[in-house]
CSV table of C-alpha atoms in Angstrom, one decimal:
chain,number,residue,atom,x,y,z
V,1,UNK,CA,-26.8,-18.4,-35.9
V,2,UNK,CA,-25.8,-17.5,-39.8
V,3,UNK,CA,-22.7,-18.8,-41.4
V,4,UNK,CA,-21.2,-17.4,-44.3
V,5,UNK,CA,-18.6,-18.5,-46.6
V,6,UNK,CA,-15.4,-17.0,-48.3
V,7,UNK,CA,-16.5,-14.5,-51.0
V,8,UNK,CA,-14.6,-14.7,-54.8
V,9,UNK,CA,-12.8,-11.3,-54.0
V,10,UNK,CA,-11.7,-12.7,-50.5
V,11,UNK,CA,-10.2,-15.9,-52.0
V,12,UNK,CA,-8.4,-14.4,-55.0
V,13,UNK,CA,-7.2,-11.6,-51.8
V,14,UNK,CA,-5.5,-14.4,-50.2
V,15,UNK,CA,-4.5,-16.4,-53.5
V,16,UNK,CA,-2.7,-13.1,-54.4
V,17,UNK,CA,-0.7,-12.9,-50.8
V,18,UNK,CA,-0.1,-17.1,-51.2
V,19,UNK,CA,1.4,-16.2,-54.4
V,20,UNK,CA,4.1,-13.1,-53.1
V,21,UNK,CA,5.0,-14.7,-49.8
V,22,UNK,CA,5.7,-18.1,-52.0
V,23,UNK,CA,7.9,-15.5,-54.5
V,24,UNK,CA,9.8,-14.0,-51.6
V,25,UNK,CA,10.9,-16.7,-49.9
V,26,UNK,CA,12.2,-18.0,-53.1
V,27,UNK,CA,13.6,-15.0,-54.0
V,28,UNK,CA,16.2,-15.0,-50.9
V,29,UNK,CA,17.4,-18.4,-51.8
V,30,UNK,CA,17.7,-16.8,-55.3
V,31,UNK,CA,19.7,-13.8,-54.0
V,32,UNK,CA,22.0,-16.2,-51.5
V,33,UNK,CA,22.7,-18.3,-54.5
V,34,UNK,CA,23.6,-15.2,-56.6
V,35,UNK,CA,25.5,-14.0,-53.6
V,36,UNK,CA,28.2,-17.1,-53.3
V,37,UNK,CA,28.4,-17.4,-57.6
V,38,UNK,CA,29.3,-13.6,-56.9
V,39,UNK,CA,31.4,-13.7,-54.9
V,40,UNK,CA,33.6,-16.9,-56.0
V,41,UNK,CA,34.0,-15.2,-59.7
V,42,UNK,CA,34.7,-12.0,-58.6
V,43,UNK,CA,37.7,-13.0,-55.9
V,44,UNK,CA,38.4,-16.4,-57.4
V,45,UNK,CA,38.2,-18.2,-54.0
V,46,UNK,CA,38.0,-22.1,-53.8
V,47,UNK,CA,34.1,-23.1,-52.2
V,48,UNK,CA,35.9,-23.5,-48.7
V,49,UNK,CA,37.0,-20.2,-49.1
V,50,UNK,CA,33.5,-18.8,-50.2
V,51,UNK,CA,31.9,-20.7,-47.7
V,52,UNK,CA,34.5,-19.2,-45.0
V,53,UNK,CA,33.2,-15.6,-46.5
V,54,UNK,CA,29.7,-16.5,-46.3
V,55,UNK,CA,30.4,-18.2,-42.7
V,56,UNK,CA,31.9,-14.9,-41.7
V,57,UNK,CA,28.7,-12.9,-43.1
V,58,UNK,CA,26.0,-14.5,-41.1
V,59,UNK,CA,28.2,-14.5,-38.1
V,60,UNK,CA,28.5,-11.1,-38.1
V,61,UNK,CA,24.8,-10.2,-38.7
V,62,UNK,CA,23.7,-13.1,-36.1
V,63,UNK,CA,25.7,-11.0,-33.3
V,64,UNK,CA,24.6,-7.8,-34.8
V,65,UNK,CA,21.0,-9.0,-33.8
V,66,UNK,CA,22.1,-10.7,-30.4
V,67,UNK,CA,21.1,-9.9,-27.0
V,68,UNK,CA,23.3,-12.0,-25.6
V,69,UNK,CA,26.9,-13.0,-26.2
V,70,UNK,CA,28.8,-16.0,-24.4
V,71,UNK,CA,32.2,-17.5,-25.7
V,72,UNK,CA,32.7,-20.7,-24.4
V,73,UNK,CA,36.0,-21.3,-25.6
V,74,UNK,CA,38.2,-18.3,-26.9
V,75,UNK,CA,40.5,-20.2,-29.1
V,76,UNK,CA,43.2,-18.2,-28.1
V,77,UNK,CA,46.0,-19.7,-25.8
V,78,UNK,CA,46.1,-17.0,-22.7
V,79,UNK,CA,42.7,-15.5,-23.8
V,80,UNK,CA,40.0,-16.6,-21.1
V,81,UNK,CA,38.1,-18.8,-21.4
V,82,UNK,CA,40.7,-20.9,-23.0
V,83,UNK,CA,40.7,-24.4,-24.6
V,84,UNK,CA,41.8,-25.6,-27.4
V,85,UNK,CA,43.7,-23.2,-29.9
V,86,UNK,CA,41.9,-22.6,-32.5
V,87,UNK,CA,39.1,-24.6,-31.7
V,88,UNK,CA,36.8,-21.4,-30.7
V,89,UNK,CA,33.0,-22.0,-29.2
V,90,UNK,CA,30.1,-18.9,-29.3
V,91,UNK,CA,26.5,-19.4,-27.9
V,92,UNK,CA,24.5,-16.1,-28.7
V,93,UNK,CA,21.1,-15.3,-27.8
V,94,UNK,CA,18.5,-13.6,-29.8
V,95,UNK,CA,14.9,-13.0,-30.0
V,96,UNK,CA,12.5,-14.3,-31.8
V,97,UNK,CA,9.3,-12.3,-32.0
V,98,UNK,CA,8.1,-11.2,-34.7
V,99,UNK,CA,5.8,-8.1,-36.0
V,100,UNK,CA,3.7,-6.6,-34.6
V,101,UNK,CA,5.9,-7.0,-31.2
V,102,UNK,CA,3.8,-7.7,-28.2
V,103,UNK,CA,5.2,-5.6,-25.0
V,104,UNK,CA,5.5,-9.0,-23.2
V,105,UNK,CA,7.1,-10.4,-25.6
V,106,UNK,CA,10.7,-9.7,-24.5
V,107,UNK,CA,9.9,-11.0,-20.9
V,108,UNK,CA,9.0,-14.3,-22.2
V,109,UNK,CA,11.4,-16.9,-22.1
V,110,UNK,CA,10.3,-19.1,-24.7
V,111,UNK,CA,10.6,-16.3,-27.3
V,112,UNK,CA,14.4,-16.8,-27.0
V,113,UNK,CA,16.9,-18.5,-29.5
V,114,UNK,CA,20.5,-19.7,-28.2
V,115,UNK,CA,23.0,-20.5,-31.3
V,116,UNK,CA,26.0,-22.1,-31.3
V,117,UNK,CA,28.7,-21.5,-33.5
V,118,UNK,CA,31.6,-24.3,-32.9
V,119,UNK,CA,34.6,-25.7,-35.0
V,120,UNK,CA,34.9,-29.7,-35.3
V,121,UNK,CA,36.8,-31.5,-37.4
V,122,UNK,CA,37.9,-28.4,-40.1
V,123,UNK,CA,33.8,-28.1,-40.3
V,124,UNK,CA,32.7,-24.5,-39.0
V,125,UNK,CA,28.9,-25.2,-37.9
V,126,UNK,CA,26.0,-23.0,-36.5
V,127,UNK,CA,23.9,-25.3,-34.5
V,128,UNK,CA,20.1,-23.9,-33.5
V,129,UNK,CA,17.2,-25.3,-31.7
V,130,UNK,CA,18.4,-26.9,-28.5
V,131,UNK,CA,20.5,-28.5,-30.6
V,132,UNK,CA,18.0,-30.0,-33.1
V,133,UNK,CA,19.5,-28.2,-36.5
V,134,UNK,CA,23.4,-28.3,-37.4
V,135,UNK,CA,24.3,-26.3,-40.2
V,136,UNK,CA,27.9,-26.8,-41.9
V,137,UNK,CA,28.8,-23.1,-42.8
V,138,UNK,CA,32.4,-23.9,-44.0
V,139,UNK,CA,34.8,-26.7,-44.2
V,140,UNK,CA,38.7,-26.7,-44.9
V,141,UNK,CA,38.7,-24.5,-41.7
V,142,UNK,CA,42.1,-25.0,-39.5
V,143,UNK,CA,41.3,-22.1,-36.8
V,144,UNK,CA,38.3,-20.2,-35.4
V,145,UNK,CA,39.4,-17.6,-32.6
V,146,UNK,CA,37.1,-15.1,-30.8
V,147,UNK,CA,37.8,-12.4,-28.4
V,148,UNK,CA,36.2,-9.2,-26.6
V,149,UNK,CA,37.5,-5.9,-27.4
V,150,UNK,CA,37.1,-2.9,-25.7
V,151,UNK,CA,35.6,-0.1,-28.0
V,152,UNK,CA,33.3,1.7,-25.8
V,153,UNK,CA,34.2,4.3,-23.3
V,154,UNK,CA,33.1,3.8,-19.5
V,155,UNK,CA,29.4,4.0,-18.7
V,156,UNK,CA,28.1,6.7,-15.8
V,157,UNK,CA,29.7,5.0,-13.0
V,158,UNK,CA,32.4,3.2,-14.1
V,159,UNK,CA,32.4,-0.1,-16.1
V,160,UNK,CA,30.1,-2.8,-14.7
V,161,UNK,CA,32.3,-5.9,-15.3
V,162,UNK,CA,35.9,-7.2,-14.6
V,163,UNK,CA,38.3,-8.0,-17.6
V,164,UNK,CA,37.4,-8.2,-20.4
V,165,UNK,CA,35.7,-5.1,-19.7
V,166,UNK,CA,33.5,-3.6,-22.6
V,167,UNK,CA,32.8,-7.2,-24.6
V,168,UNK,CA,30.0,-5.5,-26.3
V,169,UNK,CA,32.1,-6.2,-29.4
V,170,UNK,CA,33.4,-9.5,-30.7
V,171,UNK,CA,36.5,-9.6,-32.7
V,172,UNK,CA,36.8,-13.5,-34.8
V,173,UNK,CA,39.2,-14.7,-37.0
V,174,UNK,CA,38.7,-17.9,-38.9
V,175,UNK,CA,41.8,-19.5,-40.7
V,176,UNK,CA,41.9,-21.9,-43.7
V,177,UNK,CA,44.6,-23.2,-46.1
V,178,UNK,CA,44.0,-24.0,-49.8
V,179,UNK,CA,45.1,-26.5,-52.1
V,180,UNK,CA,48.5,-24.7,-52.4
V,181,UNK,CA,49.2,-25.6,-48.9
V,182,UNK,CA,48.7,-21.8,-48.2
V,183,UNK,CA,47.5,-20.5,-45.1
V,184,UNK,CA,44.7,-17.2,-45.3
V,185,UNK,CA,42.9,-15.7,-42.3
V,186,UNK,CA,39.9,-13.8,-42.5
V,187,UNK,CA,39.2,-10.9,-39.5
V,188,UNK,CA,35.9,-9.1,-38.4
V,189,UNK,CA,34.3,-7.6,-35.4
V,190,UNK,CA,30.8,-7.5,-34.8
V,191,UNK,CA,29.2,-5.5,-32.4
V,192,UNK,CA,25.2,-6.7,-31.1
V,193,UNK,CA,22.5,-3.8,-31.5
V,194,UNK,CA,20.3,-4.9,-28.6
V,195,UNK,CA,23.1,-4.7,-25.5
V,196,UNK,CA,26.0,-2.5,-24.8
V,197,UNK,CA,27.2,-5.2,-22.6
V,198,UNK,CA,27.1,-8.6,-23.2
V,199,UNK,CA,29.0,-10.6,-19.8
């Protein structure tokens, strides 16, 4: 049996990868610092408010990757599932595999992320990992409201679910008032890639 050890060129190879992946990952903290200076001196918004536009941001691209989207509590009085107005509740679901995709990789529970996006105490928070990681996306928050909309026409065969019927896009609204005592909202819809359906 023969053993042989790393060669010069093999080491300076893998010192030279080190080095990029290091850069990059530094690099998006960079750009998502840049990103909320940006945005605060171009619109003049307070940090809540930038954090509410940031908070809006990853929301949106979160559900854009989901596979899976549950409200737990609309916000909304009237809008099932209700609860407390304003007080709005999402779980979403997403993959996590990573390239090169294995073909059993979607069948494989464990590959599987929930998120939870919730409002508590003015404090919007994205909370991951069973739980494990809470996240404080925005605070100064008064309301966060979510609802299905129907965008999509009927499928070949009718429409698979009962009101509300095509929820493969979610409409949120997240409220805030600043330190004028004025009250803002801020609207989007998101719609996931992976599902046309999402009940």
């Amino acid at each position: 049996m023969t053993s042989r050890g790393l060669t010069l060129t093999e080491v300076l190879i893998a010192s030279a990868l080190a080095v990029v992946v290091i850069m990059g990952i530094g690099s998006v903290d960079v750009a998502r610092l840049r990103m909320e200076e940006e945005l605060k001196a171009r619109s003049g918004l307070t940090t809540g408010q930038t954090g509410v536009a940031l908070a809006a941001i990853q929301l949106t691209k979160d559900m854009t990757r989901a596979d899976r989207i549950y409200i737990i509590d609309s916000g909304i009085a009237g809008v099932n599932p209700g609860g407390t107005p304003g007080q709005g509740k999402l779980k979403l679901r997403s993959p996590t595999c990573t390239l090169p995709v294995s073909p059993t990789c979607f069948d494989a529970a464990g590959t599987y992320q929930w998120d939870e996006y919730r409002l508590r105490a003015g404090i919007l928070e994205k909370v991951s990992n069973n739980c494990s990681e809470t996240r404080m996306l925005a605070s100064e928050v008064d309301a966060f409201t979510l609802r299905f909309r129907d965008e999509a026409p009927a499928p070949p065969g009718g429409e698979p679910f009962g009101p509300p019927v095509d929820n493969n896009a979610l409409e949120f609204s997240i409220r805030w008032t600043d330190a004028s005592g004025r009250s803002h909202e801020f609207h989007s819809l998101g719609e996931p890639r992976a599902t046309s359906y999402s009940d």
